Amino acid sequence: MSLRPTLDFLLYDWLRADALNARTRFADHSRETFDAVLDTCERIAREKYAPFNRLVDTEEPRFDGERVILPAATKEAWKAYVASGLLSAAQDYEIGGMQLPYTIEAAAGTFFALASVSIGSGMLTIGNANLLMAHGTELQKRVFALNEFSGRFSGTMCLSEPQAGSSLSDVATRATPDGDDYESDPLGPRYRLKGNKMWISAGEHELSENIVHLVLAKIPGADGLPVPGTRGISLFIVPKWLVKVESPHPNPLPEGEGASVVLGERNDVALAGLNHKLGWRGTTNTLLNFGEGKYPVRGAAGAIGYLVGKPGEGLRCMFHMMNEARIGIGLAATALGLAGYYASLDYAKNRPQGRPVGPAGKDAARPQVRIIEHADVKRMLLAQKSYGEGALALLLYCARLVDEQHTGDAASADEARLLLEVLTPVAKSWPSEFCLEANSLAIQIHGGYGYTRDFPVEQYWRDNRLNMIHEGTHGIQAADLLGRKVTMEGGKGLKLLADRVNATIERTIHEPALAQYANALGEALHKLGAATKAAWATGNPAEALANAVPYMQAFGHTVIAWMWLDVAATVIASSRARGVADEGRLRAMRYFFHYELPKTGAWLSVVQTRDPTCADTPEEAF
């Protein structure tokens, strides 16, 4: 089964992505150019990624004491990805971009995650460069970002530390001014960084000439002590190799051109070790030591870093990249869920086992039937389809909001911003949880074969299990949703989301085939709103957030139900002849409303009553 028909339906029939061509930024594009991008990425993923997914899982990155060694297939995949132009696809023509809508870029990227999320593509490099385009100086953009968009450099994000994990206020990496002239460096105020960063994906390799690390660190105050909390965090560019800028001043450079740079001496960034993970094994995951003196710069220990933005505003800048990465992780989780669904669907159509139950029971004399004929296998397939395609709809909807935020009028752009604030935690976390469940069901359909390496579904599960932790754990995203996003700006974002859901309900309430589902969604939305108010009734964050994860689950299920109802409305309203794919969409929608949406009641019950069971359990009781 191919992803492409589903993408085409969601992009063109449902989201009307081709209508973006009416906007000035995308005026040179058409359905044909969008399809050409999708064709190219689908082909590269099929030829350079999919055949090597098992290889990169079994031949993990290894360090020989001097360099990290990866399979040759990884290098070839990276080269093909760079050649596709997708790294700079959304950028201006003047810097080599395609001015492609993010909606199309996100859809195209799904092919790579489906084929081999472990090989990876350019998510971190694109996010790193986009951050610099938003917050960097003109020369930082031209020296680092533009070289990342070209594929000459690659990028990372360095947040976590061994002792701090997700608690960024506790980062211990320090940045001190490098000399009396530290403020006069053309690349930005120059600092020496010392500290350790953990779980850094793509932190060391030889796929690109240079690696641009974006590092969070604290600058000591006048008393020599770091400012407590996240207010003291600043952001720094720390390249693996220092660069020499042949034209150090931005003014002589023609508009849009990258600065001409050559690599200089090795920066004091050392690989302390490779993490050997459950999944995503083809991507290097590293512990990096900054400034330990292994590679002294100008005779001294300390990694050279260039300040991005203002001191103390590092986390604000980094959120630009983090939010992009959260949507990217949601897409990766979704693609893995769909990969497992496609594999288990194929298996179920071909595996004979068992006999149907008739009025007189089973007849052992009859031949076995394929397992897809059993109701429970159909249940597991429908669950996977409803999770995977529902999540894909949500992620593409979010991508469409990104385009609206960047190219819509002022009012529409602000609405898109607010909706993204509310939906981003869901877009990252819901697919990470429920597309993982889809992978578990794919293994179940395979039976005993499912947990062997003879079939791919166990690898999909292992790869996907990381995504509930990637880019902010499930609990952190849930606390962000209930603790900040639904209450920000007086609850404006939540109200705006409810308005959009209600618009779909109003559009479908009088459609006989959809009316009962419109009513069910309306009831779920009402319960969600009531639970949100009840959670905060005492104004005590500890009470409100004790059940943030059940709230996230209910919120996500309500949003996915909305996606499915809206998709179903498109199917019903279509003037073209309804095919088997449309029937599949309607069946998946029915499954989600009958089997999944009712679960929100139990989740919201503990939220509404601020159930203290978990929070009040003493440590000794465990």
XYZ file of C-alpha atoms in Angstrom:
622
model
C 0.000 0.000 0.000
C 1.277 3.477 -0.838
C 1.199 6.625 1.260
C 0.826 8.816 -1.822
C -2.964 8.509 -2.429
C -3.622 9.446 1.209
C -1.291 12.432 0.983
C -2.878 13.570 -2.279
C -6.361 13.400 -0.785
C -5.418 15.286 2.371
C -3.387 17.918 0.540
C -5.647 18.645 -2.395
C -9.172 17.431 -1.632
C -9.218 18.293 2.056
C -6.739 21.122 2.714
C -6.871 22.631 -0.787
C -3.130 23.188 -0.625
C -3.024 24.071 -4.299
C -5.009 27.230 -3.453
C -1.847 28.558 -1.788
C -0.626 29.369 -5.291
C -2.844 32.454 -5.180
C -0.491 33.975 -2.620
C 2.351 36.122 -3.850
C 5.064 34.030 -2.211
C 3.853 30.847 -3.897
C 2.645 32.345 -7.175
C 5.220 30.508 -9.289
C 3.968 27.148 -8.054
C 1.154 24.913 -9.218
C -0.247 21.488 -8.517
C 2.293 20.225 -11.041
C 5.309 21.691 -9.193
C 4.001 20.398 -5.880
C 3.579 16.936 -7.377
C 7.079 17.092 -8.840
C 8.509 17.673 -5.353
C 6.462 14.808 -3.927
C 7.515 12.535 -6.823
C 11.192 13.309 -6.263
C 11.087 12.713 -2.523
C 9.045 9.546 -2.898
C 11.592 8.213 -5.382
C 14.637 9.081 -3.237
C 12.997 7.539 -0.186
C 12.178 4.381 -2.135
C 15.647 4.029 -3.671
C 18.049 5.432 -1.051
C 16.279 4.959 2.269
C 13.855 2.031 2.363
C 16.275 -0.690 1.170
C 18.699 0.145 3.981
C 16.341 0.544 6.936
C 17.294 -2.804 8.445
C 20.976 -2.289 7.632
C 21.287 0.923 9.631
C 19.421 -0.723 12.501
C 21.897 -3.590 12.745
C 25.089 -1.708 11.789
C 24.953 1.000 14.431
C 27.296 4.002 14.402
C 30.641 3.185 15.982
C 33.589 5.265 17.107
C 37.086 4.092 16.231
C 38.768 6.611 18.527
C 39.144 9.212 15.800
C 35.879 9.336 13.886
C 32.327 8.012 13.853
C 31.775 5.353 11.219
C 28.405 5.039 9.512
C 27.262 2.683 6.738
C 27.966 3.943 3.235
C 24.216 3.855 2.598
C 23.719 6.675 5.105
C 26.167 8.902 3.238
C 24.473 8.144 -0.079
C 21.038 8.886 1.386
C 22.262 12.222 2.782
C 23.790 13.175 -0.577
C 20.545 12.366 -2.383
C 18.525 14.328 0.165
C 20.793 17.362 -0.185
C 20.619 17.130 -3.981
C 16.812 17.178 -3.825
C 16.949 20.773 -2.555
C 14.583 19.999 0.306
C 16.926 21.512 2.913
C 16.218 24.976 1.521
C 12.844 24.254 -0.076
C 10.895 26.793 1.979
C 13.509 29.541 1.671
C 13.565 32.575 -0.628
C 14.663 32.209 -4.223
C 17.486 34.691 -3.500
C 19.257 32.196 -1.239
C 18.642 29.151 -3.383
C 15.262 28.144 -2.026
C 12.081 27.100 -3.795
C 9.650 29.237 -1.778
C 7.733 26.010 -1.265
C 4.801 26.018 1.172
C 5.613 24.287 4.441
C 2.511 22.160 3.902
C 4.168 20.550 0.866
C 7.583 20.387 2.541
C 6.099 18.540 5.522
C 4.190 16.134 3.290
C 7.313 15.422 1.241
C 9.328 14.759 4.380
C 6.911 12.037 5.414
C 8.240 9.752 2.674
C 11.692 9.694 4.285
C 10.372 8.928 7.770
C 8.195 6.160 6.337
C 11.138 4.635 4.468
C 13.735 4.921 7.252
C 13.360 7.333 10.122
C 16.623 5.912 11.439
C 18.677 7.191 8.499
C 17.086 10.570 9.095
C 16.858 13.539 6.817
C 17.325 17.217 7.499
C 14.927 18.026 10.342
C 17.561 19.285 12.781
C 19.630 21.034 10.116
C 16.593 22.842 8.704
C 15.384 23.813 12.172
C 18.845 25.025 13.177
C 19.175 27.175 10.056
C 15.628 28.529 10.380
C 16.388 29.610 13.936
C 19.449 31.514 12.755
C 17.467 33.145 9.962
C 15.006 34.385 12.594
C 17.391 35.381 15.402
C 20.933 35.501 14.014
C 22.945 38.447 12.766
C 23.322 38.978 9.036
C 26.750 37.355 9.034
C 25.598 34.435 11.208
C 22.893 33.784 8.646
C 25.307 33.903 5.719
C 28.139 31.961 7.311
C 26.148 29.256 9.096
C 22.497 29.119 8.014
C 23.098 29.358 4.280
C 25.791 26.699 4.415
C 23.324 24.468 6.243
C 20.650 25.039 3.620
C 23.173 24.022 0.946
C 24.077 20.825 2.831
C 27.711 21.810 3.256
C 27.141 22.111 7.029
C 24.653 20.255 9.214
C 23.098 21.295 12.505
C 22.148 20.099 15.966
C 20.330 21.393 19.026
C 22.154 20.972 22.350
C 19.819 21.376 25.318
C 19.862 18.399 27.684
C 22.665 17.583 30.077
C 23.399 14.384 32.004
C 22.373 15.851 35.355
C 19.494 18.017 34.128
C 17.528 16.062 31.511
C 14.494 18.125 30.549
C 14.961 20.562 33.445
C 16.604 23.288 31.401
C 16.731 25.718 34.325
C 19.364 23.404 35.799
C 21.798 23.392 32.863
C 25.361 23.687 34.094
C 27.183 24.579 30.856
C 28.894 27.951 31.329
C 29.868 30.634 28.846
C 32.459 33.270 29.714
C 33.671 36.157 27.517
C 36.676 35.221 25.403
C 39.136 38.058 25.866
C 38.736 41.799 26.161
C 37.706 42.055 22.513
C 35.010 39.386 22.770
C 32.258 41.795 21.679
C 33.998 42.825 18.469
C 34.078 39.457 16.691
C 32.303 39.754 13.305
C 30.455 36.492 13.957
C 28.946 37.801 17.180
C 30.051 38.235 20.795
C 32.595 35.462 21.369
C 32.535 33.232 24.448
C 34.295 30.147 25.796
C 31.905 27.334 26.696
C 32.540 24.519 29.144
C 30.067 21.757 29.947
C 28.459 18.539 28.770
C 25.452 17.934 26.535
C 23.588 14.637 26.412
C 21.295 12.942 23.857
C 22.557 15.073 20.974
C 21.285 13.551 17.741
C 23.680 13.827 14.795
C 26.235 15.325 17.181
C 29.241 13.710 15.500
C 29.646 12.313 11.985
C 31.360 13.040 8.685
C 28.276 13.463 6.506
C 28.934 17.199 6.184
C 32.053 19.383 6.258
C 31.052 21.029 9.520
C 28.501 20.601 12.301
C 26.842 23.716 13.702
C 25.844 23.110 17.318
C 23.269 25.433 18.845
C 24.067 25.278 22.542
C 22.208 26.538 25.601
C 24.532 27.819 28.324
C 24.539 30.291 31.187
C 26.652 33.451 31.354
C 27.739 34.157 34.950
C 26.482 37.412 36.445
C 28.538 40.211 37.984
C 28.935 38.088 41.138
C 30.422 35.257 39.096
C 27.373 33.073 39.686
C 24.886 31.940 37.037
C 21.467 33.547 37.000
C 19.026 30.969 38.418
C 16.215 29.541 36.332
C 15.661 29.775 32.609
C 16.124 33.570 32.608
C 19.875 33.054 32.728
C 20.063 30.854 29.639
C 21.704 32.174 26.482
C 22.136 30.605 23.056
C 25.428 30.096 21.215
C 26.637 28.891 17.839
C 29.442 26.404 18.505
C 30.799 24.950 15.241
C 32.753 21.699 15.235
C 35.318 23.472 13.048
C 35.951 27.166 13.431
C 35.470 29.116 10.234
C 37.492 31.803 8.532
C 35.334 34.356 6.772
C 37.035 35.640 3.650
C 34.673 38.648 3.534
C 34.195 39.389 7.241
C 31.841 42.329 6.870
C 28.274 41.731 5.647
C 27.903 44.992 3.696
C 30.150 44.093 0.708
C 28.249 40.851 0.185
C 25.521 40.884 -2.482
C 22.050 40.550 -1.004
C 21.152 36.927 -0.284
C 24.568 35.413 -0.937
C 26.355 33.316 1.630
C 29.677 34.493 2.994
C 32.716 32.746 1.544
C 34.167 30.659 4.350
C 36.950 28.125 4.784
C 37.315 25.772 7.718
C 39.856 26.689 10.346
C 41.080 24.848 13.420
C 39.117 22.218 15.318
C 36.911 23.683 18.031
C 37.073 22.273 21.550
C 34.048 19.997 21.125
C 34.784 16.336 21.802
C 32.737 13.179 21.512
C 32.547 11.595 24.959
C 30.532 8.615 23.799
C 27.797 7.226 21.589
C 24.471 6.281 23.130
C 23.218 2.881 21.987
C 19.482 3.202 21.714
C 16.383 1.054 21.485
C 15.522 2.583 18.112
C 16.617 5.246 15.612
C 19.884 3.320 15.663
C 21.086 4.688 12.351
C 21.283 8.224 13.743
C 24.277 9.005 15.919
C 23.215 9.988 19.411
C 25.984 11.516 21.458
C 27.348 12.824 24.708
C 29.437 15.879 23.818
C 32.044 17.560 26.004
C 32.463 21.266 25.385
C 35.690 22.905 26.475
C 37.403 19.983 28.185
C 40.687 20.809 26.436
C 40.943 17.856 24.078
C 41.082 20.277 21.156
C 42.487 23.495 22.646
C 41.768 26.620 20.634
C 44.601 29.142 20.496
C 46.356 27.193 23.235
C 43.498 27.229 25.739
C 40.631 24.963 26.747
C 37.113 26.125 26.072
C 34.872 25.750 23.036
C 34.429 28.948 21.046
C 30.797 30.001 20.772
C 29.078 33.043 19.254
C 26.099 34.559 21.011
C 22.768 34.388 19.183
C 20.355 37.148 20.124
C 20.678 38.783 23.515
C 22.080 37.347 26.749
C 19.374 35.603 28.746
C 17.086 35.111 25.745
C 18.453 31.746 24.678
C 15.375 29.706 25.481
C 13.099 32.137 23.667
C 15.265 31.768 20.557
C 15.566 28.014 20.929
C 11.788 27.569 21.073
C 11.761 28.552 17.402
C 13.669 25.370 16.646
C 11.993 23.276 19.346
C 8.487 23.909 18.024
C 9.564 22.998 14.490
C 11.155 19.845 15.857
C 7.979 18.930 17.753
C 5.947 18.979 14.563
C 8.749 16.998 12.907
C 8.660 14.353 15.645
C 4.887 14.139 15.327
C 5.316 13.488 11.604
C 7.997 10.862 12.290
C 5.748 9.073 14.797
C 2.876 9.212 12.325
C 4.969 7.817 9.480
C 6.154 4.933 11.651
C 2.575 4.183 12.652
C 1.568 4.091 9.008
C 4.573 1.938 8.081
C 3.454 -0.668 10.597
C -0.132 -0.432 9.361
C 0.892 -1.022 5.755
C 3.059 -3.998 6.739
C 0.385 -5.617 8.908
C -2.319 -4.999 6.293
C -0.221 -6.794 3.712
C 0.431 -9.646 6.133
C -3.240 -9.950 7.081
C -4.269 -10.173 3.435
C -1.886 -13.051 2.799
C -1.705 -15.071 6.013
C -4.200 -17.989 6.186
C -5.118 -18.993 9.711
C -8.311 -20.141 11.397
C -11.880 -20.508 10.210
C -14.920 -18.283 10.559
C -17.557 -18.956 13.180
C -20.934 -19.833 11.667
C -24.305 -20.582 13.292
C -23.089 -24.085 14.105
C -19.628 -22.998 15.185
C -16.400 -23.646 13.297
C -16.193 -26.271 10.568
C -12.697 -27.801 10.677
C -13.268 -29.379 7.286
C -13.404 -26.012 5.595
C -10.146 -24.418 4.392
C -8.494 -21.756 6.484
C -9.291 -18.120 5.757
C -6.925 -15.191 5.597
C -6.709 -13.490 8.961
C -8.068 -10.219 7.549
C -11.447 -11.961 7.499
C -11.523 -12.151 11.306
C -13.375 -9.328 13.059
C -10.679 -8.776 15.671
C -7.962 -8.393 13.042
C -10.181 -5.870 11.268
C -10.493 -4.049 14.607
C -6.729 -3.807 14.927
C -6.356 -2.647 11.328
C -9.063 -0.010 11.727
C -7.409 1.217 14.922
C -4.084 1.623 13.124
C -5.702 3.343 10.160
C -7.669 5.731 12.362
C -4.590 6.604 14.443
C -2.156 6.957 11.549
C -4.287 8.760 8.999
C -5.946 10.867 11.709
C -2.544 11.948 12.997
C -1.368 12.691 9.455
C -4.387 14.941 8.956
C -3.549 16.815 12.171
C 0.116 17.293 11.254
C -0.699 18.550 7.764
C -3.347 20.842 9.243
C -0.662 22.278 11.532
C 1.680 22.670 8.560
C -1.059 24.563 6.753
C -1.348 26.841 9.804
C 2.385 27.558 9.548
C 1.844 28.761 5.980
C -1.079 30.875 7.140
C 1.019 32.402 9.896
C 3.729 33.370 7.403
C 1.656 34.453 4.391
C -1.870 35.245 5.587
C -3.269 38.665 6.422
C -2.646 40.025 9.908
C -5.834 38.624 11.462
C -5.461 35.182 9.862
C -1.779 35.025 10.784
C -2.533 35.760 14.424
C -5.267 33.128 14.504
C -2.825 30.611 13.040
C -0.255 31.545 15.688
C -2.728 30.939 18.503
C -3.967 27.674 17.055
C -0.395 26.440 16.687
C 0.330 27.338 20.300
C -2.521 25.083 21.402
C -2.082 22.298 18.863
C 1.720 21.869 18.835
C 1.900 19.877 22.113
C -0.875 17.632 20.790
C 0.729 17.312 17.355
C 3.937 16.091 18.964
C 2.550 13.890 21.733
C -0.662 12.305 20.471
C 0.963 10.576 17.463
C 3.897 9.566 19.661
C 1.550 7.685 21.969
C -1.131 6.344 19.671
C 0.936 5.617 16.574
C 3.161 3.636 18.938
C 0.024 1.747 19.937
C -0.581 1.242 16.221
C 2.874 -0.342 15.965
C 2.020 -2.645 18.865
C -1.135 -3.736 17.046
C 0.908 -4.341 13.881
C 3.108 -6.735 15.862
C -0.012 -8.412 17.282
C -1.427 -9.024 13.806
C 1.825 -10.746 12.825
C 1.537 -13.037 15.832
C 4.798 -14.695 16.845
C 6.445 -13.518 13.653
C 5.842 -9.944 14.731
C 8.486 -9.948 17.422
C 11.142 -11.508 15.222
C 13.536 -9.592 13.017
C 12.259 -11.482 9.995
C 9.538 -8.850 9.715
C 9.902 -5.054 10.021
C 7.184 -4.283 12.537
C 9.304 -4.826 15.662
C 11.774 -2.225 14.366
C 8.983 0.254 13.712
C 7.863 -0.161 17.332
C 11.406 0.287 18.648
C 11.975 3.358 16.498
C 8.664 4.885 17.543
C 9.123 4.258 21.258
C 11.688 7.072 21.367
C 9.199 9.668 20.191
C 7.302 9.944 23.479
C 10.606 11.207 24.885
C 12.004 13.136 21.913
C 11.588 16.935 22.025
C 9.930 17.068 25.421
C 8.459 14.056 27.176
C 4.789 13.215 27.106
C 4.277 14.578 30.620
C 6.061 17.842 29.816
C 3.931 18.402 26.725
C 0.782 17.635 28.703
C 1.725 20.087 31.451
C 2.482 22.701 28.803
C -0.920 22.174 27.199
C -3.018 22.339 30.365
C -0.702 24.581 32.339
C -0.034 27.251 29.740
C -1.430 26.827 26.243
C -5.152 26.546 26.977
C -5.046 29.433 29.444
C -2.713 31.825 27.600
C -4.115 35.183 26.524
C -7.259 34.557 28.533
C -7.948 31.204 26.863
C -8.141 32.815 23.437
C -6.408 29.947 21.651
C -8.700 27.311 23.161
C -11.778 29.355 22.230
C -10.484 29.752 18.688
C -9.968 25.998 18.429
C -13.488 25.390 19.753
C -14.861 27.782 17.128
C -13.175 25.782 14.370
C -14.479 22.493 15.764
C -17.983 23.954 16.045
C -17.793 25.132 12.437
C -17.245 21.514 11.365
C -20.093 20.385 13.610
C -22.446 22.948 12.064
C -21.416 21.828 8.593
C -22.174 18.176 9.300
C -25.040 18.232 11.808
C -27.673 18.190 9.051
C -25.935 15.574 6.942
C -27.776 12.286 7.664
C -24.649 10.151 7.365
C -22.679 12.365 9.778
C -25.213 13.885 12.185
C -24.682 11.392 15.004
C -20.934 11.963 14.832
C -21.362 15.730 14.843
C -23.455 15.394 18.004
C -20.862 13.106 19.621
C -18.073 15.557 18.846
C -20.104 18.436 20.237
C -20.626 16.536 23.475
C -16.927 15.677 23.729
C -15.967 19.299 23.125
C -18.352 20.454 25.839
C -16.887 17.966 28.324
C -13.372 19.077 27.431
C -14.233 22.713 28.098
C -15.907 21.871 31.390
C -12.948 19.763 32.520
C -10.527 22.565 31.623
C -12.439 25.000 33.853
C -12.804 22.468 36.670
C -9.093 21.631 36.628
C -8.292 25.275 37.351
C -11.227 25.921 39.685
C -9.002 26.182 42.765
C -6.255 28.089 40.951
C -3.718 25.616 42.347
C -1.325 24.429 39.601
C -0.378 21.317 41.577
C -4.010 20.203 41.636
C -4.738 21.224 38.055
C -1.698 19.530 36.536
C -1.727 16.300 38.546
C -3.765 14.711 35.753
C -2.304 16.599 32.806
C -1.568 13.430 30.806
C -5.179 12.149 30.875
C -6.157 15.671 29.832
C -3.730 15.491 26.911
C -5.139 12.117 25.884
C -8.723 13.399 25.948
C -7.759 16.632 24.213
C -5.912 14.736 21.497
C -8.745 12.276 20.950
C -11.207 15.149 20.617
C -8.968 16.885 18.082
C -8.453 13.692 16.058
C -12.213 13.069 16.081
C -12.611 16.573 14.669
C -10.045 15.796 11.977
C -11.914 12.653 11.007
C -15.306 14.362 10.908
C -13.911 17.133 8.751
C -12.287 14.597 6.425
C -15.568 12.667 6.240
C -17.402 15.874 5.353
C -15.025 16.314 2.417
C -15.698 12.743 1.262
C -19.473 13.186 1.505
C -19.437 16.555 -0.262
C -17.237 15.386 -3.141
C -18.870 15.306 -6.563
C -16.594 12.546 -7.822
C -17.554 8.897 -7.671
C -16.801 7.432 -4.257
C -14.098 4.778 -4.353
C -12.777 2.169 -1.947
C -10.344 4.686 -0.430
C -13.260 6.977 0.453
C -15.108 4.041 1.976
C -12.006 3.288 4.023
C -11.920 6.856 5.328
C -15.562 6.738 6.360
C -15.065 3.380 8.070
C -12.014 4.665 9.954
C -14.010 7.710 11.047
C -16.814 5.472 12.310
C -14.323 3.306 14.176
C -12.756 6.290 15.893
C -16.099 7.678 17.037
C -17.446 4.310 18.197
C -14.339 2.849 19.843
C -12.014 5.741 20.711
C -13.875 8.979 21.398
C -15.889 7.436 24.290
C -12.590 6.958 26.159
C -12.412 10.718 26.737
C -15.072 10.472 29.439
C -12.867 8.380 31.743
C -9.812 10.546 31.118
C -11.671 13.781 31.780
C -13.342 12.426 34.924
C -10.086 12.470 36.878
C -9.224 15.887 35.429
C -12.578 17.411 36.351
C -12.490 16.131 39.930
C -8.795 16.957 40.299
C -8.380 13.354 41.448
C -5.454 13.262 43.897
C -4.809 9.510 43.739
C -1.462 9.776 41.996
C -0.255 13.043 43.501
C -1.057 12.051 47.086
C 0.425 8.553 47.028
C 3.404 8.536 49.411
C 6.733 7.239 48.212
C 6.653 4.457 50.802
C 3.510 2.994 49.193
C 5.368 1.936 46.090
